[in-house]
Short mmCIF file of C-alpha atoms in Angstrom, two decimals:
data_model
loop_
_atom_site.label_atom_id
_atom_site.label_comp_id
_atom_site.label_asym_id
_atom_site.label_seq_id
_atom_site.Cartn_x
_atom_site.Cartn_y
_atom_site.Cartn_z
CA MET A 1112 0.00 0.00 0.00
CA SER A 1113 1.40 3.38 -0.95
CA GLN A 1114 1.99 6.12 1.58
CA LYS A 1115 -0.65 8.19 -0.14
CA GLN A 1116 -3.30 5.57 0.38
CA GLU A 1117 -2.38 4.88 3.97
CA ASN A 1118 -3.15 8.51 4.65
CA GLU A 1119 -6.45 8.58 2.86
CA LYS A 1120 -9.81 7.14 3.65
CA ILE A 1121 -11.10 4.76 0.99
CA ALA A 1122 -13.69 6.42 -1.21
CA GLY A 1123 -16.13 4.54 -3.33
CA CYS A 1124 -19.28 4.57 -5.38
CA SER A 1125 -22.14 2.15 -5.81
CA PHE A 1126 -23.80 2.92 -9.14
CA SER A 1127 -25.99 1.60 -11.90
CA VAL A 1128 -26.19 2.82 -15.47
CA HIS A 1129 -29.35 2.26 -17.47
CA PRO A 1130 -29.38 2.54 -21.27
CA MET A 1131 -33.08 2.38 -22.13
CA SER A 1132 -32.65 0.01 -25.02
CA ASP A 1133 -33.33 -3.61 -26.00
CA ASP A 1134 -29.59 -4.19 -26.37
CA PHE A 1135 -28.69 -2.61 -23.03
CA LYS A 1136 -26.24 -5.41 -22.26
CA GLU A 1137 -24.19 -4.74 -25.40
CA LYS A 1138 -24.26 -0.99 -24.78
CA ILE A 1139 -22.96 -1.38 -21.21
CA LYS A 1140 -20.37 -3.96 -22.23
CA GLY A 1141 -19.21 -1.80 -25.15
CA ALA A 1142 -18.84 1.21 -22.87
CA LEU A 1143 -16.87 -0.70 -20.24
CA GLU A 1144 -14.43 -2.02 -22.83
CA LYS A 1145 -13.42 1.55 -23.65
CA ILE A 1146 -12.81 2.60 -20.06
CA ASP A 1147 -9.64 2.48 -17.99
CA THR A 1148 -10.63 0.81 -14.72
CA SER A 1149 -7.10 -0.23 -13.79
CA LYS A 1150 -6.82 2.34 -11.01
CA VAL A 1151 -9.88 1.27 -9.03
CA TRP A 1152 -11.25 -1.87 -7.46
CA MET A 1153 -14.46 -2.72 -9.33
CA ASN A 1154 -17.17 -5.31 -8.88
CA THR A 1155 -20.60 -5.77 -10.49
CA ASP A 1156 -23.55 -7.71 -9.12
CA GLU A 1157 -27.13 -7.81 -10.41
CA VAL A 1158 -28.10 -4.57 -8.63
CA THR A 1159 -25.14 -2.18 -8.86
CA THR A 1160 -21.49 -1.82 -9.74
CA THR A 1161 -19.10 -0.78 -6.98
CA VAL A 1162 -15.84 1.08 -7.54
CA ARG A 1163 -13.39 1.86 -4.77
CA GLY A 1164 -10.19 3.87 -4.68
CA ASP A 1165 -9.02 7.48 -4.51
CA ILE A 1166 -11.74 10.10 -4.88
CA GLU A 1167 -10.37 11.35 -8.22
CA HIS A 1168 -10.31 7.86 -9.73
CA VAL A 1169 -13.79 6.99 -8.48
CA PHE A 1170 -15.23 10.12 -10.11
CA ASP A 1171 -13.16 9.58 -13.27
CA VAL A 1172 -14.47 6.05 -13.82
CA THR A 1173 -18.14 6.88 -13.13
CA ARG A 1174 -17.96 9.94 -15.41
CA ALA A 1175 -16.43 7.84 -18.20
CA VAL A 1176 -19.08 5.11 -17.83
CA PHE A 1177 -21.89 7.67 -18.12
CA LEU A 1178 -20.30 9.47 -21.11
CA ARG A 1179 -19.53 6.23 -22.96
CA VAL A 1180 -23.08 4.89 -22.58
CA ALA A 1181 -24.67 8.28 -23.36
CA GLU A 1182 -22.64 8.62 -26.58
CA THR A 1183 -24.59 5.67 -28.01
CA GLY A 1184 -27.47 8.16 -28.26
CA VAL A 1185 -30.07 6.23 -26.26
CA HIS A 1186 -31.78 7.64 -23.19
CA THR A 1187 -29.27 6.92 -20.41
CA ALA A 1188 -29.73 7.16 -16.67
CA LEU A 1189 -27.04 6.94 -14.01
CA ASN A 1190 -27.76 6.47 -10.33
CA ALA A 1191 -24.75 6.76 -8.07
CA THR A 1192 -24.03 6.85 -4.35
CA TYR A 1193 -20.58 8.22 -3.51
CA SER A 1194 -19.32 7.52 -0.01
CA VAL A 1195 -16.24 8.12 2.10
CA GLY A 1196 -15.65 7.41 5.78
CA CYS A 1197 -18.51 4.98 6.42
CA PRO A 1198 -17.84 3.51 9.91
CA GLY A 1199 -19.32 0.18 8.81
CA ASP A 1200 -16.98 -0.05 5.84
CA SER A 1201 -14.23 -2.61 5.45
CA GLU A 1202 -10.57 -1.86 4.83
CA GLY A 1203 -10.34 -4.19 1.86
CA ASP A 1204 -11.42 -4.03 -1.75
CA GLN A 1205 -9.36 -1.16 -3.02
CA TYR A 1206 -6.72 -0.81 -5.63
CA THR A 1207 -3.40 -0.90 -3.84
CA GLY A 1208 -0.90 0.11 -6.51
CA HIS A 1209 0.82 3.45 -6.90
CA ASN A 1210 -1.96 5.36 -8.55
CA GLU A 1211 -1.28 8.13 -10.95
CA LYS A 1212 -3.59 10.68 -12.55
CA PRO A 1213 -6.98 9.45 -13.82
CA GLY A 1214 -6.67 8.08 -17.32
CA ASN A 1215 -10.07 8.33 -18.92
CA GLY A 1216 -9.88 11.78 -20.49
CA LEU A 1217 -13.03 12.47 -22.53
CA TRP A 1218 -12.88 16.09 -21.38
CA ASP A 1219 -13.65 17.27 -24.91
CA VAL A 1220 -16.96 15.39 -25.05
CA ASP A 1221 -19.92 17.75 -25.29
CA GLN A 1222 -22.87 16.02 -23.63
CA TYR A 1223 -25.83 17.84 -22.12
CA THR A 1224 -27.30 16.24 -19.03
CA SER A 1225 -29.84 16.87 -16.29
CA ALA A 1226 -29.31 15.61 -12.77
CA LYS A 1227 -30.37 15.75 -9.17
CA PHE A 1228 -27.89 15.46 -6.35
CA SER A 1229 -28.20 15.22 -2.60
CA LEU A 1230 -25.50 15.53 0.01
CA TYR A 1231 -25.63 13.66 3.32
CA PRO A 1232 -22.85 14.70 5.70
CA MET A 1233 -23.25 12.13 8.48
CA GLY A 1234 -21.66 12.01 11.88
CA GLY A 1235 -21.91 15.40 13.48
CA GLY A 1236 -21.66 19.06 12.61
CA ASP A 1237 -24.28 21.41 11.26
CA TYR A 1238 -25.06 19.25 8.28
CA MET A 1239 -27.58 21.65 6.70
CA ASP A 1240 -24.93 24.39 6.57
CA VAL A 1241 -22.59 21.98 4.80
CA ILE A 1242 -25.35 21.11 2.32
CA TYR A 1243 -26.13 24.75 1.54
CA LYS A 1244 -22.43 25.45 1.01
CA GLY A 1245 -22.26 22.49 -1.40
CA ILE A 1246 -25.17 23.90 -3.38
CA GLU A 1247 -23.49 27.33 -3.59
CA ARG A 1248 -20.30 25.58 -4.74
CA MET A 1249 -22.18 23.87 -7.60
CA LYS A 1250 -23.39 27.26 -8.86
CA GLU A 1251 -19.75 28.20 -9.53
CA SER A 1252 -19.34 25.23 -11.90
CA GLY A 1253 -20.99 26.96 -14.83
CA ILE A 1254 -24.09 24.81 -14.77
CA GLU A 1255 -27.72 25.64 -14.03
CA VAL A 1256 -28.73 24.97 -10.42
CA SER A 1257 -32.33 24.92 -9.19
CA GLU A 1258 -34.36 23.61 -6.28
CA ALA A 1259 -36.13 20.28 -6.23
CA HIS A 1260 -37.74 18.15 -3.56
CA TYR A 1261 -35.12 16.10 -1.69
CA ALA A 1262 -32.36 17.19 -4.05
CA THR A 1263 -30.78 20.00 -6.00
CA LYS A 1264 -31.38 20.00 -9.74
CA LEU A 1265 -28.52 20.51 -12.17
CA SER A 1266 -28.55 21.06 -15.94
CA GLY A 1267 -25.64 21.56 -18.29
CA ASP A 1268 -22.42 20.04 -19.51
CA THR A 1269 -21.67 16.58 -18.12
CA ASN A 1270 -17.96 17.19 -17.57
CA ALA A 1271 -18.54 20.47 -15.72
CA MET A 1272 -21.16 18.71 -13.61
CA PHE A 1273 -18.87 15.83 -12.59
CA LYS A 1274 -16.08 18.29 -11.82
CA GLY A 1275 -18.42 20.30 -9.59
CA LEU A 1276 -19.79 17.20 -7.87
CA GLU A 1277 -16.29 15.91 -7.14
CA GLU A 1278 -15.33 19.27 -5.63
CA VAL A 1279 -18.46 19.39 -3.45
CA PHE A 1280 -17.79 15.84 -2.27
CA ARG A 1281 -14.15 16.63 -1.51
CA ASP A 1282 -14.99 19.93 0.23
CA THR A 1283 -17.57 18.18 2.40
CA GLU A 1284 -15.12 15.51 3.47
CA GLU A 1285 -12.40 18.07 4.17
CA SER A 1286 -14.78 20.30 6.14
CA GLY A 1287 -14.87 17.71 8.91
CA SER A 1288 -17.75 15.44 7.95
CA SER A 1289 -16.52 12.07 9.22
CA HIS A 1290 -18.83 10.17 6.87
CA THR A 1291 -19.90 11.82 3.63
CA VAL A 1292 -22.52 10.44 1.27
CA MET A 1293 -23.62 12.02 -2.00
CA THR A 1294 -26.33 10.59 -4.24
CA VAL A 1295 -26.65 11.54 -7.91
CA ALA A 1296 -29.41 10.74 -10.43
CA MET A 1297 -28.38 11.73 -13.93
CA SER A 1298 -30.18 11.61 -17.27
CA ALA A 1299 -28.92 12.13 -20.83
CA ASN A 1300 -30.76 12.04 -24.17
CA SER A 1301 -34.08 12.21 -22.35
CA PRO A 1302 -37.19 12.31 -24.55
CA SER A 1303 -38.78 14.52 -21.87
CA ARG A 1304 -36.21 17.17 -22.70
CA GLU A 1305 -37.02 16.93 -26.41
CA ARG A 1306 -40.62 17.66 -25.50
CA GLY A 1307 -39.38 20.78 -23.74
CA ASP A 1308 -40.21 19.65 -20.19
CA LYS A 1309 -37.21 21.28 -18.65
CA MET B 683 -56.13 19.80 5.43
CA SER B 684 -57.22 16.91 7.62
CA GLN B 685 -56.30 16.64 11.28
CA LYS B 686 -54.24 13.58 10.48
CA GLN B 687 -52.05 15.46 8.07
CA GLU B 688 -51.60 18.47 10.31
CA ASN B 689 -50.02 16.13 12.82
CA GLU B 690 -47.73 14.38 10.41
CA LYS B 691 -44.60 15.42 8.66
CA ILE B 692 -44.82 15.22 4.88
CA ALA B 693 -43.09 12.13 3.53
CA GLY B 694 -42.01 11.77 -0.05
CA CYS B 695 -39.95 9.93 -2.58
CA SER B 696 -37.90 11.02 -5.56
CA PHE B 697 -37.59 8.00 -7.87
CA SER B 698 -36.88 6.86 -11.39
CA VAL B 699 -37.91 3.59 -12.99
CA HIS B 700 -35.91 2.21 -15.90
CA PRO B 701 -37.35 -0.48 -18.19
CA MET B 702 -34.34 -1.51 -20.28
CA SER B 703 -36.24 -1.57 -23.55
CA ASP B 704 -36.56 0.39 -26.81
CA ASP B 705 -40.20 1.15 -25.96
CA PHE B 706 -39.46 2.30 -22.41
CA LYS B 707 -41.82 5.27 -22.77
CA GLU B 708 -44.79 3.04 -23.57
CA LYS B 709 -43.91 0.66 -20.75
CA ILE B 710 -43.74 3.46 -18.18
CA LYS B 711 -46.89 5.11 -19.50
CA GLY B 712 -48.75 1.79 -19.54
CA ALA B 713 -47.72 1.10 -15.95
CA LEU B 714 -48.76 4.53 -14.71
CA GLU B 715 -52.21 4.20 -16.31
CA LYS B 716 -52.91 1.17 -14.12
CA ILE B 717 -51.87 2.84 -10.87
CA ASP B 718 -53.95 4.77 -8.35
CA THR B 719 -52.02 7.98 -7.71
CA SER B 720 -55.02 9.91 -6.41
CA LYS B 721 -53.81 9.86 -2.80
CA VAL B 722 -50.41 11.47 -3.43
CA TRP B 723 -49.04 14.62 -5.00
CA MET B 724 -47.00 13.53 -8.01
CA ASN B 725 -44.76 15.32 -10.48
CA THR B 726 -42.35 14.09 -13.16
CA ASP B 727 -39.44 15.95 -14.70
CA GLU B 728 -36.70 14.64 -17.01
CA VAL B 729 -34.64 13.23 -14.11
CA THR B 730 -37.04 11.77 -11.54
CA THR B 731 -40.65 11.49 -10.44
CA THR B 732 -41.55 12.90 -7.04
CA VAL B 733 -44.45 11.63 -4.92
CA ARG B 734 -45.45 13.25 -1.65
CA GLY B 735 -48.02 12.32 0.96
CA ASP B 736 -48.46 9.94 3.89
CA ILE B 737 -45.72 7.33 4.30
CA GLU B 738 -48.09 4.45 3.47
CA HIS B 739 -49.26 6.06 0.24
CA VAL B 740 -45.76 6.98 -0.88
CA PHE B 741 -44.62 3.36 -0.46
CA ASP B 742 -47.81 2.03 -2.04
CA VAL B 743 -47.38 4.08 -5.21
CA THR B 744 -43.66 3.36 -5.66
CA ARG B 745 -44.24 -0.38 -5.07
CA ALA B 746 -47.05 -0.40 -7.65
CA VAL B 747 -44.93 1.45 -10.24
CA PHE B 748 -42.11 -1.08 -9.87
CA LEU B 749 -44.43 -4.12 -10.01
CA ARG B 750 -46.36 -2.80 -13.02
CA VAL B 751 -43.21 -2.11 -15.03
CA ALA B 752 -41.54 -5.37 -13.95
CA GLU B 753 -44.59 -7.41 -15.02
CA THR B 754 -43.84 -6.45 -18.64
CA GLY B 755 -40.95 -8.90 -18.31
CA VAL B 756 -38.11 -6.58 -19.26
CA HIS B 757 -35.12 -5.88 -17.05
CA THR B 758 -36.43 -3.16 -14.73
CA ALA B 759 -34.50 -0.95 -12.32
CA LEU B 760 -35.93 1.35 -9.69
CA ASN B 761 -33.90 3.99 -7.89
CA ALA B 762 -35.70 5.71 -5.05
CA THR B 763 -34.87 8.18 -2.29
CA TYR B 764 -37.46 8.24 0.49
CA SER B 765 -37.35 11.24 2.80
CA VAL B 766 -39.21 12.65 5.78
CA GLY B 767 -38.41 15.66 7.94
CA CYS B 768 -35.96 17.45 5.64
CA PRO B 769 -35.41 20.91 7.19
CA GLY B 770 -35.01 22.43 3.74
CA ASP B 771 -38.33 21.02 2.60
CA SER B 772 -41.37 23.11 1.73
CA GLU B 773 -44.82 22.71 3.24
CA GLY B 774 -46.55 22.56 -0.10
CA ASP B 775 -46.97 19.92 -2.77
CA GLN B 776 -48.88 17.29 -0.92
CA TYR B 777 -52.25 15.72 -1.36
CA THR B 778 -54.58 17.46 1.06
CA GLY B 779 -57.72 15.37 0.94
CA HIS B 780 -58.95 12.91 3.52
CA ASN B 781 -56.77 9.99 2.63
CA GLU B 782 -57.89 6.45 3.15
CA LYS B 783 -56.03 3.17 2.88
CA PRO B 784 -53.65 2.73 -0.07
CA GLY B 785 -55.52 1.53 -3.13
CA ASN B 786 -53.04 -0.26 -5.33
CA GLY B 787 -53.29 -3.81 -4.02
CA LEU B 788 -51.12 -6.14 -6.12
CA TRP B 789 -50.25 -8.05 -2.95
CA ASP B 790 -50.77 -11.35 -4.77
CA VAL B 791 -48.10 -10.55 -7.38
CA ASP B 792 -45.14 -12.92 -7.17
CA GLN B 793 -42.08 -11.01 -8.37
CA TYR B 794 -38.52 -11.85 -7.36
CA THR B 795 -36.22 -8.87 -6.97
CA SER B 796 -32.74 -7.94 -5.79
CA ALA B 797 -32.05 -4.64 -4.11
CA LYS B 798 -29.65 -2.55 -2.11
CA PHE B 799 -30.83 -0.12 0.51
CA SER B 800 -29.09 2.48 2.66
CA LEU B 801 -30.48 4.36 5.62
CA TYR B 802 -29.35 7.88 6.49
CA PRO B 803 -30.78 9.10 9.80
CA MET B 804 -29.73 12.75 9.77
CA GLY B 805 -29.82 15.32 12.50
CA GLY B 806 -28.41 13.81 15.64
CA GLY B 807 -28.46 10.58 17.58
CA ASP B 808 -26.25 7.54 17.23
CA TYR B 809 -27.06 7.05 13.58
CA MET B 810 -25.03 3.86 13.13
CA ASP B 811 -27.07 2.14 15.88
CA VAL B 812 -30.25 3.14 14.07
CA ILE B 813 -28.87 1.75 10.82
CA TYR B 814 -27.90 -1.59 12.38
CA LYS B 815 -31.37 -1.88 13.95
CA GLY B 816 -32.90 -1.22 10.52
CA ILE B 817 -30.83 -4.02 8.99
CA GLU B 818 -31.91 -6.43 11.76
CA ARG B 819 -35.51 -5.40 11.13
CA MET B 820 -35.19 -6.28 7.42
CA LYS B 821 -34.08 -9.80 8.35
CA GLU B 822 -37.50 -10.37 9.96
CA SER B 823 -39.25 -9.65 6.64
CA GLY B 824 -38.64 -13.10 5.20
CA ILE B 825 -36.10 -11.96 2.65
CA GLU B 826 -32.44 -12.66 2.23
CA VAL B 827 -30.18 -9.97 3.74
CA SER B 828 -26.45 -9.68 3.09
CA GLU B 829 -23.66 -7.13 3.32
CA ALA B 830 -22.55 -4.89 0.49
CA HIS B 831 -20.36 -1.82 0.19
CA TYR B 832 -22.34 1.32 1.11
CA ALA B 833 -25.60 -0.58 1.37
CA THR B 834 -27.36 -3.71 2.57
CA LYS B 835 -28.29 -6.22 -0.10
CA LEU B 836 -31.77 -7.74 -0.22
CA SER B 837 -33.13 -10.62 -2.32
CA GLY B 838 -36.61 -12.07 -2.39
CA ASP B 839 -40.26 -11.23 -2.89
CA THR B 840 -40.92 -7.65 -3.96
CA ASN B 841 -43.97 -7.16 -1.76
CA ALA B 842 -42.21 -8.49 1.34
CA MET B 843 -39.29 -6.22 0.56
CA PHE B 844 -41.40 -3.06 0.25
CA LYS B 845 -43.26 -3.96 3.44
CA GLY B 846 -39.93 -4.35 5.27
CA LEU B 847 -38.50 -1.14 3.82
CA GLU B 848 -41.59 0.83 4.83
CA GLU B 849 -41.34 -0.52 8.38
CA VAL B 850 -37.63 0.32 8.64
CA PHE B 851 -38.33 3.84 7.36
CA ARG B 852 -41.22 4.30 9.80
CA ASP B 853 -39.24 2.86 12.74
CA THR B 854 -36.33 5.18 12.01
CA GLU B 855 -38.56 8.23 11.90
CA GLU B 856 -40.36 7.21 15.11
CA SER B 857 -37.07 6.48 16.89
CA GLY B 858 -36.32 10.19 16.98
CA SER B 859 -34.42 10.80 13.74
CA SER B 860 -35.55 14.32 12.85
CA HIS B 861 -34.66 13.83 9.19
CA THR B 862 -34.72 10.34 7.75
CA VAL B 863 -33.49 9.42 4.28
CA MET B 864 -33.54 5.93 2.76
CA THR B 865 -32.18 5.12 -0.69
CA VAL B 866 -33.18 1.97 -2.57
CA ALA B 867 -31.80 0.50 -5.81
CA MET B 868 -33.95 -2.37 -7.04
CA SER B 869 -33.63 -4.72 -9.99
CA ALA B 870 -36.11 -7.23 -11.46
CA ASN B 871 -35.76 -9.64 -14.41
CA SER B 872 -32.02 -9.10 -14.42
CA PRO B 873 -30.03 -11.08 -17.00
CA SER B 874 -27.20 -11.23 -14.44
CA ARG B 875 -29.43 -13.31 -12.25
CA GLU B 876 -30.20 -15.68 -15.12
CA ARG B 877 -26.47 -16.19 -15.50
CA GLY B 878 -26.39 -17.16 -11.84
CA ASP B 879 -24.35 -14.16 -10.66
CA LYS B 880 -26.18 -13.89 -7.39
#
């Protein structure tokens, strides 16, 4: 285990990606083949896929999965729960090599998406203050931010959105939240949007 | 507003249902036409659908949506965030009539499903104790319970699962959690299961 990892809590994400298509299996498989998952621990069961590793790699892999499935053009939904510091978590199941910078790139992909995210800073502190700060932080990411029940709604460029979400997650963890959870529901190529139901 | 509702906090759920099929729109629309949503406030945007009302009605409607889409036979995923007591929540957007018992029935439907659920009791208290009690409570529901990263895995009958989840949610709220959040990822007719990847 590298020094870097000894000093960091293990981050992770339990997610599912849903291409609304008869050949959803091929679309998911095709997307995964194009993605660098060598820097995270990854496991799929019949409900979700789990990735574990450094925060930057966890966000890099989930962003790449969403972009690669969305680029097939079908209506694509991602549901993701990011977590760091869960007291019930195990020490195992993480990539233990000397990780370098995330390798998935795709920063030039132009993909509009709508999302809702919620932040749950567990384990003490004025959690609502932390949540409101996270929402303000998202507004600086160049994407549209609006209120929704149980979540904050986001609309705009997928890469800017993931960058903002990663920063909110990181800020929350660094602000003293011992156990940070963030849930994200994301939708690309939605027929509702074509109808103008923004 | 009825006396009952004046005395209760507004519960709600932000969810999305994903039939993995080319005609996903028809499948969702067909399911919704068969469901009694008259006892909840309901709104759909391009990311999620939100239902608000009494706890029993919120669970009844989300259970019926999942069962009605799953009965089409396609791989169906549900992602749902149940919430009660959110301090940032508004008072509005709830059904204000004199609600009676949930009307969707479907209790005789036999549908196997796999799921992962997480409980986030916010706003004070020993939240991990509450979570562990919730997991123990699920084991009494007659469904298989196992550990997963960031969640507890469930396998078994859909109706038993929803009944258990509703009880865990209710117990958590009644145990003094001022703001209770429960996330559920559910999967029916999964090809992974057919392959035996349980």
